[in-house]
Coordinates of C-alpha atoms in Angstrom, one line a residue:
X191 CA -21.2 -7.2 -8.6
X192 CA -18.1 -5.0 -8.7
X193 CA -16.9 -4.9 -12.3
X194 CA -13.8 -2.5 -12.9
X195 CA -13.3 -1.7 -16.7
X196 CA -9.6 -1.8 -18.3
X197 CA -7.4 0.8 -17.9
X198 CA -8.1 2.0 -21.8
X199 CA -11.8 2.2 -21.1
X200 CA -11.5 3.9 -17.9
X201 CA -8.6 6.4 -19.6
X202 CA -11.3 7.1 -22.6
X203 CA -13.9 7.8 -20.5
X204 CA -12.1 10.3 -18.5
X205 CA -10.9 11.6 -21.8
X206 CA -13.9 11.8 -23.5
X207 CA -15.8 13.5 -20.6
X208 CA -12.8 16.4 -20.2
X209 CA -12.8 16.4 -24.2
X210 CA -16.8 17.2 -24.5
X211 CA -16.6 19.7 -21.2
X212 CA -13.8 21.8 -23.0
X213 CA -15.5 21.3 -26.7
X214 CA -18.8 22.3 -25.2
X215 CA -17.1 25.2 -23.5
X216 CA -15.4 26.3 -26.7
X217 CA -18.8 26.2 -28.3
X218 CA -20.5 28.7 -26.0
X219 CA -17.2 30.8 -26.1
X220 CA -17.2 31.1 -30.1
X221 CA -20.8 31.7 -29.9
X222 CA -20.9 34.5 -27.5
X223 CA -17.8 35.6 -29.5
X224 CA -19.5 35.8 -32.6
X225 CA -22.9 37.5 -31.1
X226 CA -20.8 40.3 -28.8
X227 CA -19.1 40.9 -32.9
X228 CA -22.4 41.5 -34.3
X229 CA -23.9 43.4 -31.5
X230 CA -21.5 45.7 -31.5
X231 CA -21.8 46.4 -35.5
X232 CA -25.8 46.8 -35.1
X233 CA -24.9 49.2 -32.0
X234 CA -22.1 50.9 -33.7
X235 CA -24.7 51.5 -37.1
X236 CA -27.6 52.7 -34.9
X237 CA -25.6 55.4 -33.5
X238 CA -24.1 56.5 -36.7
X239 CA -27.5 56.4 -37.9
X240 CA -29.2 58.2 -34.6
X241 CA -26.3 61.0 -35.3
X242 CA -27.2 61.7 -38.9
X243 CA -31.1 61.8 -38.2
X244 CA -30.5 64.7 -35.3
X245 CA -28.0 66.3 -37.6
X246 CA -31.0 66.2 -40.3
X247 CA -33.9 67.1 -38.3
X248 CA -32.0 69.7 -36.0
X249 CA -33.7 73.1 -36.7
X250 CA -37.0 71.4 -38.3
X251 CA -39.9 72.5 -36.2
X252 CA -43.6 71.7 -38.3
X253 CA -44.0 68.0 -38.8
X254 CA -44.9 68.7 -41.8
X255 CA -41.5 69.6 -42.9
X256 CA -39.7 66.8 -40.9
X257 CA -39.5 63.9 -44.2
X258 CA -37.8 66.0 -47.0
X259 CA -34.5 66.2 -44.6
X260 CA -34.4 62.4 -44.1
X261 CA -35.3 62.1 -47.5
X262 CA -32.3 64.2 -48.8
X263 CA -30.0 62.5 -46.3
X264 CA -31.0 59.2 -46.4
X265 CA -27.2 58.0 -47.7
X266 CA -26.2 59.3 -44.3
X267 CA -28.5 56.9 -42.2
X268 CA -27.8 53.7 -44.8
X269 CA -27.4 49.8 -43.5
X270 CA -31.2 49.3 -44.2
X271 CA -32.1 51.2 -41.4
X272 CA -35.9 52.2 -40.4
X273 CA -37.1 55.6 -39.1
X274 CA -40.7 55.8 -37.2
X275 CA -41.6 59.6 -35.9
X276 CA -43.8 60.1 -33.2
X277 CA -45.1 63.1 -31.7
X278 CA -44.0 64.2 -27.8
X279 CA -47.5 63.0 -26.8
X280 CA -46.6 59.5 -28.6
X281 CA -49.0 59.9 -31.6
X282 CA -47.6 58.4 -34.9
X283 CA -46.8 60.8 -37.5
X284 CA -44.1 59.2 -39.8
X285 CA -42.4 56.7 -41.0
X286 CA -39.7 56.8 -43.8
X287 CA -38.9 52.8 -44.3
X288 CA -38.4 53.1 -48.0
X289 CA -35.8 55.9 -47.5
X290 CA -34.0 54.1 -44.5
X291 CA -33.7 51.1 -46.6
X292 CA -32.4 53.2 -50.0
X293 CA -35.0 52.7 -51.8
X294 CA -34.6 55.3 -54.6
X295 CA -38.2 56.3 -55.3
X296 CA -38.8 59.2 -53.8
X297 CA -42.1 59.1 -51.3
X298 CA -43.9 63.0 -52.3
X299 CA -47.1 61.6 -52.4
X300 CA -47.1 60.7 -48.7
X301 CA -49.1 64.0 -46.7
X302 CA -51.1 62.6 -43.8
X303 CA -48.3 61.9 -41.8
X304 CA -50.9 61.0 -38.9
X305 CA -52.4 58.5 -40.9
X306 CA -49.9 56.7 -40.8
X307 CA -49.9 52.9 -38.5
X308 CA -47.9 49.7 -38.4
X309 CA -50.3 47.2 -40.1
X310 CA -47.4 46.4 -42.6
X311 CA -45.5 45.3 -39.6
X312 CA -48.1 43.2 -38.0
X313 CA -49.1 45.7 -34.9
X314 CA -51.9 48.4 -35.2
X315 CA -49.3 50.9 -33.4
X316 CA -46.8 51.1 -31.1
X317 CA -46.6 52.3 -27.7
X318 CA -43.7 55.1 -28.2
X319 CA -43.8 56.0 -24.2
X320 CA -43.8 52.8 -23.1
X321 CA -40.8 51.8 -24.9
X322 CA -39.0 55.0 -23.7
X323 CA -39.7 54.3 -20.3
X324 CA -38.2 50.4 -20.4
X325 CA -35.2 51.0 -22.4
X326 CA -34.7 54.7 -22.1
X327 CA -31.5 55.7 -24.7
X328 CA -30.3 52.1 -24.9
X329 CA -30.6 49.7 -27.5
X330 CA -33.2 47.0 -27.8
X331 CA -34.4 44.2 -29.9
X332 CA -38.0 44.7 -31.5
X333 CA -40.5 41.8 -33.1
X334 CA -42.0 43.7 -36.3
X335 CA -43.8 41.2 -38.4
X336 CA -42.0 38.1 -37.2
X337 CA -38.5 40.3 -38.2
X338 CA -36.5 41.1 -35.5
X339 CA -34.8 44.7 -35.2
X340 CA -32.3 46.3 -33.0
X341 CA -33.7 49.5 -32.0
X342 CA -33.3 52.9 -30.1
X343 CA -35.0 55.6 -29.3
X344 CA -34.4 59.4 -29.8
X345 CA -35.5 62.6 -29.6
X346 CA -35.3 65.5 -31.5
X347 CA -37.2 69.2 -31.7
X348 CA -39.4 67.6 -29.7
X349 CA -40.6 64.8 -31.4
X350 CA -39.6 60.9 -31.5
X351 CA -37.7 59.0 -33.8
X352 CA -37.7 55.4 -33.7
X353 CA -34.0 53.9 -35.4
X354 CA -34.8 49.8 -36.0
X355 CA -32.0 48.1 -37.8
X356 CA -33.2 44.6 -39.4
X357 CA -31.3 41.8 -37.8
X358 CA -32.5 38.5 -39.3
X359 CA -29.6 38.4 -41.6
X360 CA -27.4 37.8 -38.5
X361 CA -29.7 35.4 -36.8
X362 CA -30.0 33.0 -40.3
X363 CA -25.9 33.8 -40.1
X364 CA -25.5 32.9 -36.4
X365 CA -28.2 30.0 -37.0
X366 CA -26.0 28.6 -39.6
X367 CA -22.2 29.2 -38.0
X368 CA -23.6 27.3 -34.8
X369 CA -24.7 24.4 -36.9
X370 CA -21.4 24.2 -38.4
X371 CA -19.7 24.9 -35.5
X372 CA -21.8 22.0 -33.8
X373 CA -20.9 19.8 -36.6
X374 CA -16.9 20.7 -36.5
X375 CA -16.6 20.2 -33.0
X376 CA -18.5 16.7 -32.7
X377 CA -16.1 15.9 -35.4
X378 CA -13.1 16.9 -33.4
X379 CA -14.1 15.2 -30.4
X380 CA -14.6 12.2 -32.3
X381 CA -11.4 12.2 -34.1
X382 CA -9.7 12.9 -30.6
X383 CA -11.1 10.0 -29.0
X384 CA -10.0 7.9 -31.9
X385 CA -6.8 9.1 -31.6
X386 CA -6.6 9.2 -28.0
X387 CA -7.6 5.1 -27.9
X388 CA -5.0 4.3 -30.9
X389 CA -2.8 6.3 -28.5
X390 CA -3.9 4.3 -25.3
X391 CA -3.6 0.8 -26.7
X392 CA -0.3 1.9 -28.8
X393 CA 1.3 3.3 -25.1
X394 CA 0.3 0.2 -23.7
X395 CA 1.3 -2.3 -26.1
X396 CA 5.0 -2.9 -24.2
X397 CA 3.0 -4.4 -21.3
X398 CA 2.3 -7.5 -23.3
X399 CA 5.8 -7.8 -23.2
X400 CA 5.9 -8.5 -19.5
X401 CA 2.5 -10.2 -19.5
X402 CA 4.4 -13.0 -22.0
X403 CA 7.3 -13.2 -20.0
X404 CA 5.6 -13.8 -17.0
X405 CA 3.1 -16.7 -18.7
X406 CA 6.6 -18.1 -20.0
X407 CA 8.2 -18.2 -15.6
X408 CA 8.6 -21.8 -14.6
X409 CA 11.2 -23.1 -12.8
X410 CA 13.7 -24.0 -15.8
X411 CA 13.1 -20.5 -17.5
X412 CA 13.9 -18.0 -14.4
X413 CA 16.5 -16.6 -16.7
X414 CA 14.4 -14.5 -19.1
X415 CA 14.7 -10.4 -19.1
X416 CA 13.0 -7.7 -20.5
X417 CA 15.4 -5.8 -22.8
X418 CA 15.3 -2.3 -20.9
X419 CA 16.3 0.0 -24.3
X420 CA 13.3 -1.6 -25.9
X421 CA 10.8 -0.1 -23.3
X422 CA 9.0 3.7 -23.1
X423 CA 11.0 5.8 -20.6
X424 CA 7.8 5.0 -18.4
X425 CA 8.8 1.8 -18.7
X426 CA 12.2 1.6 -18.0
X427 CA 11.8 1.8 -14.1
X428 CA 9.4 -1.2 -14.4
X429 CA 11.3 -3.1 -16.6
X430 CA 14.4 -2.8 -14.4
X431 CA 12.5 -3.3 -11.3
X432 CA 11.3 -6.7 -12.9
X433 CA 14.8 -7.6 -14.3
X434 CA 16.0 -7.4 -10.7
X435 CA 13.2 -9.5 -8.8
X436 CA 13.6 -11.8 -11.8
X437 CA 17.4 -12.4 -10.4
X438 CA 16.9 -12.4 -7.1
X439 CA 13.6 -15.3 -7.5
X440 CA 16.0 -16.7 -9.3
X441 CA 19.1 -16.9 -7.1
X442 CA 16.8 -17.7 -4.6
X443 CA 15.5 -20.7 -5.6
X444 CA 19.0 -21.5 -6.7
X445 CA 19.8 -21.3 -3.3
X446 CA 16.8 -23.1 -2.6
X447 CA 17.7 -26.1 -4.9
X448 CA 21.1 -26.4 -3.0
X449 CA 20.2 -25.9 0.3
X450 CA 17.1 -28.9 -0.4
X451 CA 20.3 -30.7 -1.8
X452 CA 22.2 -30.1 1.2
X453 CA 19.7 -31.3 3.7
X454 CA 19.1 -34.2 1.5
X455 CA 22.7 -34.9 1.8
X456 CA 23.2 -34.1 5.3
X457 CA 20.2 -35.8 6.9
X458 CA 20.5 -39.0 4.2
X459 CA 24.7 -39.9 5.7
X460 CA 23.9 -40.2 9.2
X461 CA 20.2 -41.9 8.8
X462 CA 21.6 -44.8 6.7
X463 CA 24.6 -45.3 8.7
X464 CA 21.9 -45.6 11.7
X465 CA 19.9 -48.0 9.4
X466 CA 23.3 -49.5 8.3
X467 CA 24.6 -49.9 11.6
X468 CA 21.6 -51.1 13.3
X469 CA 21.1 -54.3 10.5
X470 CA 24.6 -55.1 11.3
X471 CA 23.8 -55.4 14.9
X472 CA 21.1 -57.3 14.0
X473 CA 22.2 -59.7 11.6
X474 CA 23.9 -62.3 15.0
X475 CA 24.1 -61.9 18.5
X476 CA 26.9 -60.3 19.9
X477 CA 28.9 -59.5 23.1
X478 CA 26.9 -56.2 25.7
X479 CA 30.1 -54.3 24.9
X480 CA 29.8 -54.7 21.1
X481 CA 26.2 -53.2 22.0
X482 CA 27.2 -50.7 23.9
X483 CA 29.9 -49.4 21.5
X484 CA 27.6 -49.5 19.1
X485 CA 24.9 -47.3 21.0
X486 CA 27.7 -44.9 21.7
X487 CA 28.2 -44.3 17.7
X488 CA 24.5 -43.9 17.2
X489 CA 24.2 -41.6 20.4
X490 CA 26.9 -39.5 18.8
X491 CA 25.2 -39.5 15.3
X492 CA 21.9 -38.8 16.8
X493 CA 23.6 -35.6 18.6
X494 CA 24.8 -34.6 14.8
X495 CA 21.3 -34.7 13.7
X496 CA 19.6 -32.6 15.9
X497 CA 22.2 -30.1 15.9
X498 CA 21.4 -29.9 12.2
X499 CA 17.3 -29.5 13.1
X500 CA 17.9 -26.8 15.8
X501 CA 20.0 -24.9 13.7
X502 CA 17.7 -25.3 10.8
X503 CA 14.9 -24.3 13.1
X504 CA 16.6 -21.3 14.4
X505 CA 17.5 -19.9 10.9
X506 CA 14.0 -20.4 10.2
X507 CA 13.2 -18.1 13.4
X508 CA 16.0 -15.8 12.6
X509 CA 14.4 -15.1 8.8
X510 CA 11.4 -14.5 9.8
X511 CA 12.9 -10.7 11.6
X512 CA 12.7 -9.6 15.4
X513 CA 9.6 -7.9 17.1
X514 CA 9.6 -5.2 19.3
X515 CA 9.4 -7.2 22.3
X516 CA 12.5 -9.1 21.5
X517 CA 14.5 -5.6 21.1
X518 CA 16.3 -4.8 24.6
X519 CA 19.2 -2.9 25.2
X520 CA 22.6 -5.8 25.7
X521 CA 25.8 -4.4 26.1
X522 CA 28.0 -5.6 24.0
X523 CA 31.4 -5.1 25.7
X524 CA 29.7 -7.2 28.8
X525 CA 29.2 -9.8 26.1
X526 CA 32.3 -10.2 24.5
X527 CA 33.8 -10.3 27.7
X528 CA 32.2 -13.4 28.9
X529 CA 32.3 -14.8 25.6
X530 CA 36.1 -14.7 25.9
X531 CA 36.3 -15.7 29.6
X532 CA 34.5 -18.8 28.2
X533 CA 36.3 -19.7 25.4
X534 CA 39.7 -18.6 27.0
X535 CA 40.5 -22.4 28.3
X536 CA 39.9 -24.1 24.9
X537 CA 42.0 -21.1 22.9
X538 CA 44.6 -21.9 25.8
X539 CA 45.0 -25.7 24.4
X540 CA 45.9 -24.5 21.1
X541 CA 48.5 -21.8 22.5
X542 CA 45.7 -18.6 20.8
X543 CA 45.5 -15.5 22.2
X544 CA 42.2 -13.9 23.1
X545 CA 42.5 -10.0 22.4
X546 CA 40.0 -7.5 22.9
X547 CA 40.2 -3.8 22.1
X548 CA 38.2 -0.6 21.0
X549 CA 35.6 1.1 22.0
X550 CA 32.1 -1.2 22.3
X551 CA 28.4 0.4 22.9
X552 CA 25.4 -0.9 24.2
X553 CA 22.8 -1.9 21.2
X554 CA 19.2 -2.9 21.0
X555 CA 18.7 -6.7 20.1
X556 CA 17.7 -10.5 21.2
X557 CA 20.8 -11.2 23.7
X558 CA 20.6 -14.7 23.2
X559 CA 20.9 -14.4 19.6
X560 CA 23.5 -12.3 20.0
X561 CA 25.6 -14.5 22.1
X562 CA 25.1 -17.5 19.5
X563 CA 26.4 -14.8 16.7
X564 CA 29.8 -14.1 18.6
X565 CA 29.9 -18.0 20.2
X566 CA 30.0 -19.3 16.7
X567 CA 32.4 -16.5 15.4
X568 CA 34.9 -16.8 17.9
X569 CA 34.6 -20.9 18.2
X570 CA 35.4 -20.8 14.4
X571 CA 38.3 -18.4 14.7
X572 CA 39.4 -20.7 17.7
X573 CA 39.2 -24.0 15.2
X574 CA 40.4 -22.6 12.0
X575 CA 43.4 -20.8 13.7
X576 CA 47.1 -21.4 13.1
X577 CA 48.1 -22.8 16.4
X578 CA 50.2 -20.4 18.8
X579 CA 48.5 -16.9 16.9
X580 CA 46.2 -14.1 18.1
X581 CA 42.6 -14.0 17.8
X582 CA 41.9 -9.8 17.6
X583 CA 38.5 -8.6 18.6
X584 CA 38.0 -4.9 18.5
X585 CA 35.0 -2.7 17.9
X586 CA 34.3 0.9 17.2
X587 CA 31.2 2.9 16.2
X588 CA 31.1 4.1 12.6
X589 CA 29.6 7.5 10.7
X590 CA 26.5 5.5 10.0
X591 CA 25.9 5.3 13.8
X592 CA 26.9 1.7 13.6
X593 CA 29.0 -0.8 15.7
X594 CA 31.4 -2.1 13.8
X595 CA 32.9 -5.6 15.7
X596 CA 35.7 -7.2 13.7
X597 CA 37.4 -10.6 14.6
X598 CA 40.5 -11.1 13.1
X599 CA 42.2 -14.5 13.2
X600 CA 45.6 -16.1 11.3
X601 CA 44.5 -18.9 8.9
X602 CA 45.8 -22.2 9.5
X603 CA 46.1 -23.0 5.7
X604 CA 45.6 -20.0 2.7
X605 CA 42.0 -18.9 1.9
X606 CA 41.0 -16.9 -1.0
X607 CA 38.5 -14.0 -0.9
X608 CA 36.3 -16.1 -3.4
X609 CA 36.1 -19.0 -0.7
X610 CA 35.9 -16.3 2.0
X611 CA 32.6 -15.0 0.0
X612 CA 31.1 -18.5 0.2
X613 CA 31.6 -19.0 4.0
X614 CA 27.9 -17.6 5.0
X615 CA 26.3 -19.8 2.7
X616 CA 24.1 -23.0 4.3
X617 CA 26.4 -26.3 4.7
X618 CA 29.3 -24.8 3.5
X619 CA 32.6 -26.1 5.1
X620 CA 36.1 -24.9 4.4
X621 CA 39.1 -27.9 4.1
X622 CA 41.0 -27.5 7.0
X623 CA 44.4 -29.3 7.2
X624 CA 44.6 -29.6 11.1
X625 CA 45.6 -33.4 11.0
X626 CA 49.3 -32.0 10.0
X627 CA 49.2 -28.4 11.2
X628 CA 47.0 -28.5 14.4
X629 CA 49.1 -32.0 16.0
X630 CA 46.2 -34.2 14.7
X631 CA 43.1 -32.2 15.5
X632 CA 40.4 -31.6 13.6
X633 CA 36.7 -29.7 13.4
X634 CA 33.8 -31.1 11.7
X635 CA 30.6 -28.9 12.1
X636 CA 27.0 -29.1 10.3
X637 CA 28.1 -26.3 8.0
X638 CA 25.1 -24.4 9.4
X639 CA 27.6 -21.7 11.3
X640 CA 27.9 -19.4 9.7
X641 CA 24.9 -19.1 8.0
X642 CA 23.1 -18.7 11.5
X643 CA 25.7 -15.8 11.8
X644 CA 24.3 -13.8 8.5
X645 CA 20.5 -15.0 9.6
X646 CA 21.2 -13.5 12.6
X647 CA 22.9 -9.9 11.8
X648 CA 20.1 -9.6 8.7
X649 CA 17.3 -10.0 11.6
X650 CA 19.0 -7.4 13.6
X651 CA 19.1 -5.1 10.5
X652 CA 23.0 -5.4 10.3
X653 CA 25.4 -6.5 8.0
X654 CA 28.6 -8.9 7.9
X655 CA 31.2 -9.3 5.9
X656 CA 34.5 -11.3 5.2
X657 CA 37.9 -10.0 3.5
X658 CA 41.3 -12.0 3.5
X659 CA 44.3 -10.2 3.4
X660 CA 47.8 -12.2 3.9
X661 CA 46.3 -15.4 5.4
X662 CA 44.5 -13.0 7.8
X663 CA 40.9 -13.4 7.8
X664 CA 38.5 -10.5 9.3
X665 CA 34.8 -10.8 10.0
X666 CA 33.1 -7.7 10.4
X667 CA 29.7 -7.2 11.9
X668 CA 27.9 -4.1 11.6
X669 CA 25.1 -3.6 14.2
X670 CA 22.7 -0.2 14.3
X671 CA 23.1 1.2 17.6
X672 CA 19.6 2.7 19.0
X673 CA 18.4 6.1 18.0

């Protein structure tokens, strides 16, 4: 079973493991810090110490006469330290631990120098040569009776001096600083996890802001936003991101809501006129041409319906985007041109001019949705135009390596922009006042037109647009033109 931990476990684990890496890692630094201090000190004493015992013993040659020297000069060798001689041969001849570790009682008594062994520091003797061939002039640690020492090993009028420095005062010190240091760091670590969690669940606290909203979404309540200055500068980018999916849902299913209500509407007129008509028929016999009217009517509003289901179906194909197979190259100067051929006899009628100018370009795109985008264009510039006027269509490529086709067209009544705004919306129609203008003709569409027109540009990745200026209204379409 795959469980996945929250994000505040998950961030104090990573935490926690980088924390105890670089605590443990400060440990061992401090440590090694502290040891490489006193280290230095025990070497830096021996050597002082080393120096003042040749300085004492230079010029001394009967063994004999070797203790009073150290004895007189035993300030000079100091920090406790402890002087074994030995002969060249690595025979045992003196030792002067009360002196190195300033005891004031002066040793006279002492004459068999020989005599003397290391019983008092738990080893019957010690191996001189041996040491001085594994450690040479360096420095050492040494194990007498369970104490250690730093040690070294010199020579002087030819005999051997051994210089051991008692060191368990640094290991009880280094003993106790790493158990205090042990203690403060776990401490730390602790303290930073604690903090880092309060941290973690305070930093994350503004996400139960969107997690309430969103439990709150319904579709009555598509209006509530996050108040961006109240979020983290995280935040913000989320918050803002949300406000504006929030708006578009929510203009979306307001479009939704009205386009369900316009189907509805437009699907409900014509059926019950069809069931209206159809019980009239019914309700007595009548004469074959009273049928055959009738059938005409129906025939007609039958027509009106399934233009309304073929465009909804094709703006339903057109949403859903073009693939790659659909995409050939369609010149669009060719297409125009036929458009306008065919349209020319119905514009003639009406005494409009077809006018086509600029400089057109071959695109890539579905040519038969491309010839339903322009068919509907011009045929409404054709219906909506003040009779005896020009219809302009010109095209030109623009910096964005786009084709820009505009169709311009004299209004047969005033339009504002706002109306002009509305026209690509689904089952929109715009009043037309042909019965007086237009010598009694009119247009009546499904008020899917337009709409098909937008569907259609958004699936080629284009855009179109409408602006009114002195009863002149121009539709622009802007198509990419192939890389």
């Amino acid at each position: 079973m795959n469980i996945r931990l929250s994000l505040l476990w998950r961030t104090l684990i990573l935490l926690t493991i980088f924390v105890v890496l670089s605590q443990i890692t400060v440990y061992f630094w401090i440590k090694r810090s502290v040891t490489d201090h006193f280290e230095v000190m025990d070497s830096e004493m021996l050597t002082h110490a080393a120096f003042n015992l040749r300085k004492s013993t230079y010029g001394i040659e009967h063994s004999s006469e070797y203790l009073n020297p150290i004895y007189n000069n035993k300030k000079g060798l100091g920090y406790g330290v402890q002087v074994f001689g030995f002969t060249s041969d690595g025979q045992a001849i003196a030792s002067d631990s009360q002196i190195a570790v300033g005891n004031q009682t002066a040793r006279d008594n002492q004459s068999d120098f020989r005599a003397f062994n290391l019983e008092s520091y738990g080893k019957d003797s010690i191996n001189i040569l041996d040491l001085m061939s594994e450690h040479g002039d360096k420095q050492f640690e040494l194990q007498l009776d369970n104490r250690p020492y730093r040690s070294v090993i010199i020579t002087s009028n030819n005999q051997i001096y051994l210089l051991a420095l008692p060191i368990d005062v640094h290991h009880l010190y280094l003993h106790q600083f790493s158990l205090q240091l042990k203690v403060i760091l776990v401490a730390m670590t602790l303290l930073l996890l604690f903090i880092a969690a309060f941290s973690v669940y305070w930093g994350f606290s503004p996400l139960t802001t969107f997690i309430q909203k969103m439990k709150t979404i319904n579709s009555e309540q598509l209006g509530e936003r996050i108040t961006v200055a109240d979020m983290p500068s995280e935040l913000r980018p989320l918050a803002e991101s949300y406000n504006i999916m929030m708006s578009k849902l929510e203009d979306n299913f307001e479009s939704l809501s009205r386009y369900s209500d316009n189907i509805a509407h437009e699907l409900r007129t014509p059926i019950a006129t069809l069931s209206t008509q159809t019980q009239v028929m019914l309700s007595k016999p009548r004469q074959i041409s009273e049928y055959i009217e009738q059938l005409h009517h129906q025939h007609e509003t039958l027509e009106h319906l399934s233009e309304v289901t073929n465009n909804m179906l094709l703006l339903a194909k057109t949403q859903k985007g073009l693939s790659q197979e659909q995409l050939k190259d369609v010149d669009m100067e060719s297409l125009i041109t036929q458009l306008i051929e065919y349209y020319e006899l119905l514009a003639d009628d009406r005494g409009i001019n077809l006018v086509k100018s600029g400089e057109f370009a071959v695109i890539k795109g579905d040519k038969s949705l491309l010839q339903r985008l322009f068919s509907n264009l011009i045929s409404n510039a054709i219906y909506y135009s003040k009779n005896d006027s020009t219809i302009k269509i010109s095209a030109g490529v623009t910096d964005q390596s786009q084709l820009n086709i505009v169709i311009e067209n004299q209004t047969a009544q005033p339009m504002t922009q706002k109306e002009a705004s509305r026209l690509f919306e689904r089952f929109y129609r715009q009043a037309n006042d042909q019965d007086s203008k237009a010598e009694g003709t009119s247009y009546s569409g499904t008020g899917l037109g337009l709409s098909i027109v937008k569907s259609i540009v958004k699936a080629h990745r284009g855009t179109v647009t409408a602006l009114v200026e002195d009863n002149w209204i121009k539709i622009s379409v802007k198509l990419p033109l192939p890389k």
